[in-house]
Amino acid sequence: MKRRTFLQATAAGAFTFFFSSPGRTAPVEPTRPGAYPEDFNAFLKISADGRVGCFVGKAELGQGAMTVLAMLVAEELELDPAQVEMLLGDTDLCPWDLPTGGSLTMWQTAPVLRGAAAEVRAVLLGMASKALKVPVADLAMKDGAIWVKAAPERRTSFGELVKGRKMERHLGKVKPKPLSECTLIGRRVPRKDALAKITGAAKYAGDLCLPGTLHACVLRPPAHGQVLVTADTAAAERVPGVRIVREGTFLAVLHAQPDTARKALALVKGTFEGTEPDVDDVRIFQYLVDKAAPGQRVVISRGDLAAGEKRAATVVEGEYRNAYESHATLEPHTCVAKWEEGRMTLWASTQAPFLLREEVATALKLGQDKVRIITQFVGGGFGGKLAGPGSVEAARIARQIPGVPIQVSWNREEDLFLDAYRPAAVVKIRSGLDAGHGAITFWDSIVAGVSQGEAEFLYDIQANRYQAPAVPNLHPLKVGAWRAPNAHTNAFARESQLDALAAKAGVDPVTLRHRLANDPRLLRLLDLAVETFGWDPAPGPTGRGIGLACGAWRQGLVVALAQVVVDKTTGKVKVERFLEAVDVGLVVNPDGARQQVEGAITMCIGQALSEEIRFKGGRILDKNFDTYVLPRFSAIPRIQVVFADTNTATTQGIGEPPVVPVAAALANAVFDATGARVTHVPFTPERVLEALKLVSTKPQDSVAPVPSSISPKVSPSKP
Amino acid sequence: MNATVSFMLNGKPVTVSSPSDRKLVWVLRDELGLTGTKVGCEAGLCGACTVLVDFEAVPSCSTTLGEVAGKAVLTIEGLAVDGLLNPVQKAFQEQHAFQCGYCTSGMILTAWAFLKKKPKASRAEIVEAMEGNICRCGAHVRILEAVETAGKTMGGVR
Ligand code: FES
Ligand code: FES
């Protein structure tokens, strides 16, 4: 039996302690990528003095993972969450896990961790029963102590029972406490990261200040598609203390001071070569449609579209677009890498410690066991830190300078240039409603830029067809997962289209959804949203500026209601109120969940109204927050969040679902305020003015999306 | 060219030898190891690097070392006195007015400088005071509430 000791975390600082085996860097528990370990010891350890440590391969991105996971453990072990010491995202010390994203933590990891904690509880009670010679049923447990109910002086503790050893007894699957006996789940608990974050003590990857660190700034081409050919580094090398690392087309300038490294980089004269994509932020939509066309295929198809169209009394054809959007985490990509004794250690700002381990190992042709990721507090992720190109850069440089910590901190321009954006997309829908407004008789949708993910919803549709492209490298720019990928693009199109149908048919948006909804959870949630908002729906546009939209992410359901005021002379949209009714099953940490919803609404106000990556060829024109506009305090409405009462014990994630319907609710609110339909995300003042112009030149009953520019050959109505 | 610059840092005198045009944020983070001050844009656009210079909130990425000579600089590390949290910190802690926490130092210092002058501020005035600070996680609603709460505990009951 190996003895393990508690150590104070020095560099990381994010955690109160970690267990370390005497064999220095050897993993405490070997972790098998791709599967959760069955042995609870991988997740939970009890020290000789009775402290409980919880090890999970996730990251604290601000979403409260640290707190909610501690709650689950504390619930089973009758502790205060503050007593559970969390160590997240260290690939040597934590069991393998999925990335932190896609709302996976609560959906996948939480049940496993709860099960492990339940088993530890049972094992501890079993050990105590033997030690105190009473049946388990006669024992009570609290704050790390176990005693005989009838004779509280007969007691023992976690520390005495386990004696700092690995727990050898295993009971297999043990059921967690029933909800009725839970005292923490569903309560507000203080966030575990609060004190560190309000005092500036929280250590992010850029804050480590490891002795001897060299800061590395990488020479970037001016445009995507170009690579470095020649570099004149003479001037940079004259700066005292500068080192240059060059590897093919990769060149970095290193210095002990971050600002000096950056200044020296500016002295490097590089020449670059390569072809930029011939497209820009205006032509991108036609580009996507054309490029996707040959690869379009029907992914979902049900019923007879032509017959459905014949039955339709109201037909609307709409085209919906969204721009590239950046994750723009406030902390840019940052990593410190150190190559020592044949092993690479990275202190990283990552959402996906185990993916990053693989990414770095592959890039450097190392075995995964030769790479260790230590995840720091992460200054925002949103999908943008699932991949770690900055970490790979740090590792490449570190590999050449053994023993020296190499820090790569992208600046804002690099972060906006190198981000894997939320994909730009075009969705075109042709659909119809029957004369009684009771049924959608047909729904023909074609998308370019994203998949058809979450395009379908819990509505009854008599005949439908969804086409999406199977075209590799469709995008001229790098794209990636952005909170609820695909879903917000498709929900924006679907819910806008539905609103347009409702308006054209003269039926109010709630009634229409009531008639179409085929799911009792959705119906209840609609009612909850409408009642909480205090709204008397009427066919739009009513001038009140209220918009409704629904959305889903996996099992999570959301109904959103927005109220806006539109300045018709400037085109500016001011959001006054925003409500979301949310059903994500069992809410373990209601305050944390509420924060996620508030954050999603706020973030997506930026998505809907202002955020757009502008580019010309491979050049990214937005270089900082002056032109890439994030929502500031003056843009924030009154926000209300309500959770559906559910009797389920199943937990789902909350990071993605509330993102899904925001832009659609806002667009529908703009329509309700003005009669103008905005179909292009973000609906900047210029685009709102354009849409307003269309209204004034057309009679009210033919309010329709901006004219289509999808070429006829891929139009879903004329395939 | 290094200059020798003295100023008060979190209540204690310090002397730094560095180019006088070096940005304060790097002096603090790199030279003095005070990493609670964050870097988000290096252009005065996000507020993550906010510190107080003679009680004025300024972006330390756009302030030089020379500019703080002889002045009093307060960073997030100096806000709690003898382990006692400042009212703004307390409100941020209790109301969970943060998510990732990367904007938090700047938010707290901006709010503190503002409330010192105007504890009885209206919501609109608070919004205006905080407008230069970006929060990507969308903690805005809570930040505004926390600043309001802090203002009240500072004696500015409205
Ligand atoms: S880093 Fe100084 S204002 Fe953004
Ligand atoms: S809490 Fe993440 S940027 Fe504000």
PDB file of C-alpha atoms in Angstrom, chain A residues 61-62 188-191 193-194 197-198 200 203-204 206-207 257-259 326-328 330-331 378-380 382 411-412 591 595-596 598-599 602-603 611 624 626 630-634 636 639, chain B residues 22 26 29-30 35-36 38-43 45-46 76-77 85 89 92-96 98-104 107-108 127 130-134 136-138 140-144:
ATOM      1  CA  LEU A  61     -14.635  27.947 -16.039  1.00  0.00           C
ATOM      2  CA  GLY A  62     -16.833  30.120 -13.893  1.00  0.00           C
ATOM      3  CA  ARG A 188     -28.202  27.719  -2.268  1.00  0.00           C
ATOM      4  CA  VAL A 189     -24.649  27.146  -1.124  1.00  0.00           C
ATOM      5  CA  PRO A 190     -21.740  29.599  -1.155  1.00  0.00           C
ATOM      6  CA  ARG A 191     -19.497  29.247  -4.184  1.00  0.00           C
ATOM      7  CA  ASP A 193     -14.241  29.899  -5.562  1.00  0.00           C
ATOM      8  CA  ALA A 194     -15.666  33.124  -4.153  1.00  0.00           C
ATOM      9  CA  LYS A 197     -11.821  35.440  -6.868  1.00  0.00           C
ATOM     10  CA  ILE A 198     -12.790  38.525  -4.872  1.00  0.00           C
ATOM     11  CA  GLY A 200      -7.317  38.397  -6.487  1.00  0.00           C
ATOM     12  CA  LYS A 203      -4.499  31.718  -9.963  1.00  0.00           C
ATOM     13  CA  TYR A 204      -5.194  31.610 -13.684  1.00  0.00           C
ATOM     14  CA  GLY A 206      -0.960  33.486 -16.598  1.00  0.00           C
ATOM     15  CA  ASP A 207      -0.561  34.159 -12.893  1.00  0.00           C
ATOM     16  CA  GLN A 257       9.380  40.086 -19.409  1.00  0.00           C
ATOM     17  CA  PRO A 258       6.085  39.660 -21.251  1.00  0.00           C
ATOM     18  CA  ASP A 259       5.967  43.231 -22.521  1.00  0.00           C
ATOM     19  CA  SER A 326     -15.940  34.871 -31.334  1.00  0.00           C
ATOM     20  CA  HIS A 327     -15.848  33.265 -27.911  1.00  0.00           C
ATOM     21  CA  ALA A 328     -13.934  36.308 -26.715  1.00  0.00           C
ATOM     22  CA  LEU A 330     -12.013  37.752 -21.130  1.00  0.00           C
ATOM     23  CA  GLU A 331      -8.932  35.681 -20.373  1.00  0.00           C
ATOM     24  CA  VAL A 378     -10.116  29.363 -16.397  1.00  0.00           C
ATOM     25  CA  GLY A 379     -11.232  32.873 -17.333  1.00  0.00           C
ATOM     26  CA  GLY A 380     -14.148  31.749 -19.469  1.00  0.00           C
ATOM     27  CA  PHE A 382     -17.853  28.803 -23.868  1.00  0.00           C
ATOM     28  CA  ASN A 411      -3.128  39.092 -26.593  1.00  0.00           C
ATOM     29  CA  ARG A 412      -6.616  40.167 -27.661  1.00  0.00           C
ATOM     30  CA  ASP A 591     -28.260  29.696  -7.557  1.00  0.00           C
ATOM     31  CA  GLN A 595     -26.265  32.340 -12.818  1.00  0.00           C
ATOM     32  CA  GLN A 596     -25.761  30.216 -15.904  1.00  0.00           C
ATOM     33  CA  GLU A 598     -28.459  34.995 -16.528  1.00  0.00           C
ATOM     34  CA  GLY A 599     -25.060  34.691 -18.148  1.00  0.00           C
ATOM     35  CA  THR A 602     -26.549  38.415 -21.332  1.00  0.00           C
ATOM     36  CA  MET A 603     -24.012  36.802 -23.620  1.00  0.00           C
ATOM     37  CA  GLU A 611     -21.129  40.531 -32.125  1.00  0.00           C
ATOM     38  CA  ASN A 624      -9.998  44.388 -30.065  1.00  0.00           C
ATOM     39  CA  ASP A 626     -13.453  48.671 -29.815  1.00  0.00           C
ATOM     40  CA  LEU A 630     -19.597  42.828 -26.304  1.00  0.00           C
ATOM     41  CA  PRO A 631     -22.658  43.738 -24.264  1.00  0.00           C
ATOM     42  CA  ARG A 632     -21.822  46.242 -21.548  1.00  0.00           C
ATOM     43  CA  PHE A 633     -23.824  47.190 -18.479  1.00  0.00           C
ATOM     44  CA  SER A 634     -26.091  49.629 -20.321  1.00  0.00           C
ATOM     45  CA  ILE A 636     -28.476  44.589 -19.779  1.00  0.00           C
ATOM     46  CA  ILE A 639     -33.642  39.413 -16.212  1.00  0.00           C
TER      47      ILE A 639
ATOM     48  CA  ARG B  22       6.692  50.621 -18.728  1.00  0.00           C
ATOM     49  CA  TRP B  26       3.444  44.728 -16.083  1.00  0.00           C
ATOM     50  CA  ARG B  29       2.174  41.549 -12.357  1.00  0.00           C
ATOM     51  CA  ASP B  30       5.638  40.797 -13.616  1.00  0.00           C
ATOM     52  CA  THR B  35      -1.335  38.955 -10.406  1.00  0.00           C
ATOM     53  CA  GLY B  36      -4.818  39.821  -9.140  1.00  0.00           C
ATOM     54  CA  LYS B  38      -5.748  40.952 -14.988  1.00  0.00           C
ATOM     55  CA  VAL B  39      -5.064  41.653 -18.649  1.00  0.00           C
ATOM     56  CA  GLY B  40      -7.915  41.518 -21.160  1.00  0.00           C
ATOM     57  CA  CYS B  41      -7.250  43.966 -23.988  1.00  0.00           C
ATOM     58  CA  GLU B  42      -4.148  46.083 -23.245  1.00  0.00           C
ATOM     59  CA  ALA B  43      -5.952  49.045 -24.742  1.00  0.00           C
ATOM     60  CA  LEU B  45     -11.215  48.866 -23.404  1.00  0.00           C
ATOM     61  CA  CYS B  46     -12.150  46.161 -20.891  1.00  0.00           C
ATOM     62  CA  ILE B  76      -7.186  44.066  -5.448  1.00  0.00           C
ATOM     63  CA  GLU B  77      -4.630  42.475  -3.115  1.00  0.00           C
ATOM     64  CA  LEU B  85     -13.108  42.173   3.373  1.00  0.00           C
ATOM     65  CA  GLN B  89     -15.808  42.418  -1.912  1.00  0.00           C
ATOM     66  CA  PHE B  92     -19.590  40.319  -4.534  1.00  0.00           C
ATOM     67  CA  GLN B  93     -18.887  37.265  -2.408  1.00  0.00           C
ATOM     68  CA  GLU B  94     -22.350  37.002  -0.915  1.00  0.00           C
ATOM     69  CA  GLN B  95     -24.248  37.700  -4.113  1.00  0.00           C
ATOM     70  CA  HIS B  96     -21.980  35.607  -6.324  1.00  0.00           C
ATOM     71  CA  PHE B  98     -18.876  36.740 -10.732  1.00  0.00           C
ATOM     72  CA  GLN B  99     -18.493  33.581 -12.723  1.00  0.00           C
ATOM     73  CA  CYS B 100     -15.022  32.981 -14.132  1.00  0.00           C
ATOM     74  CA  GLY B 101     -13.741  35.812 -11.965  1.00  0.00           C
ATOM     75  CA  TYR B 102     -11.418  37.252 -14.569  1.00  0.00           C
ATOM     76  CA  CYS B 103     -13.194  40.622 -14.606  1.00  0.00           C
ATOM     77  CA  THR B 104     -13.777  40.632 -10.862  1.00  0.00           C
ATOM     78  CA  MET B 107     -15.128  45.352 -11.278  1.00  0.00           C
ATOM     79  CA  ILE B 108     -14.608  45.545  -7.531  1.00  0.00           C
ATOM     80  CA  VAL B 127     -24.383  51.462 -14.806  1.00  0.00           C
ATOM     81  CA  MET B 130     -19.272  50.397 -14.571  1.00  0.00           C
ATOM     82  CA  GLU B 131     -19.721  50.804 -18.325  1.00  0.00           C
ATOM     83  CA  GLY B 132     -15.991  50.569 -19.079  1.00  0.00           C
ATOM     84  CA  ASN B 133     -15.691  47.139 -17.484  1.00  0.00           C
ATOM     85  CA  ILE B 134     -16.470  44.097 -19.600  1.00  0.00           C
ATOM     86  CA  ARG B 136     -17.911  38.109 -20.796  1.00  0.00           C
ATOM     87  CA  CYS B 137     -19.631  35.607 -18.528  1.00  0.00           C
ATOM     88  CA  GLY B 138     -22.648  37.847 -18.129  1.00  0.00           C
ATOM     89  CA  HIS B 140     -23.755  42.005 -14.961  1.00  0.00           C
ATOM     90  CA  VAL B 141     -27.078  41.728 -13.170  1.00  0.00           C
ATOM     91  CA  ARG B 142     -25.421  40.445 -10.038  1.00  0.00           C
ATOM     92  CA  ILE B 143     -22.596  42.929 -10.237  1.00  0.00           C
ATOM     93  CA  LEU B 144     -25.063  45.812 -10.324  1.00  0.00           C
TER      94      LEU B 144
END
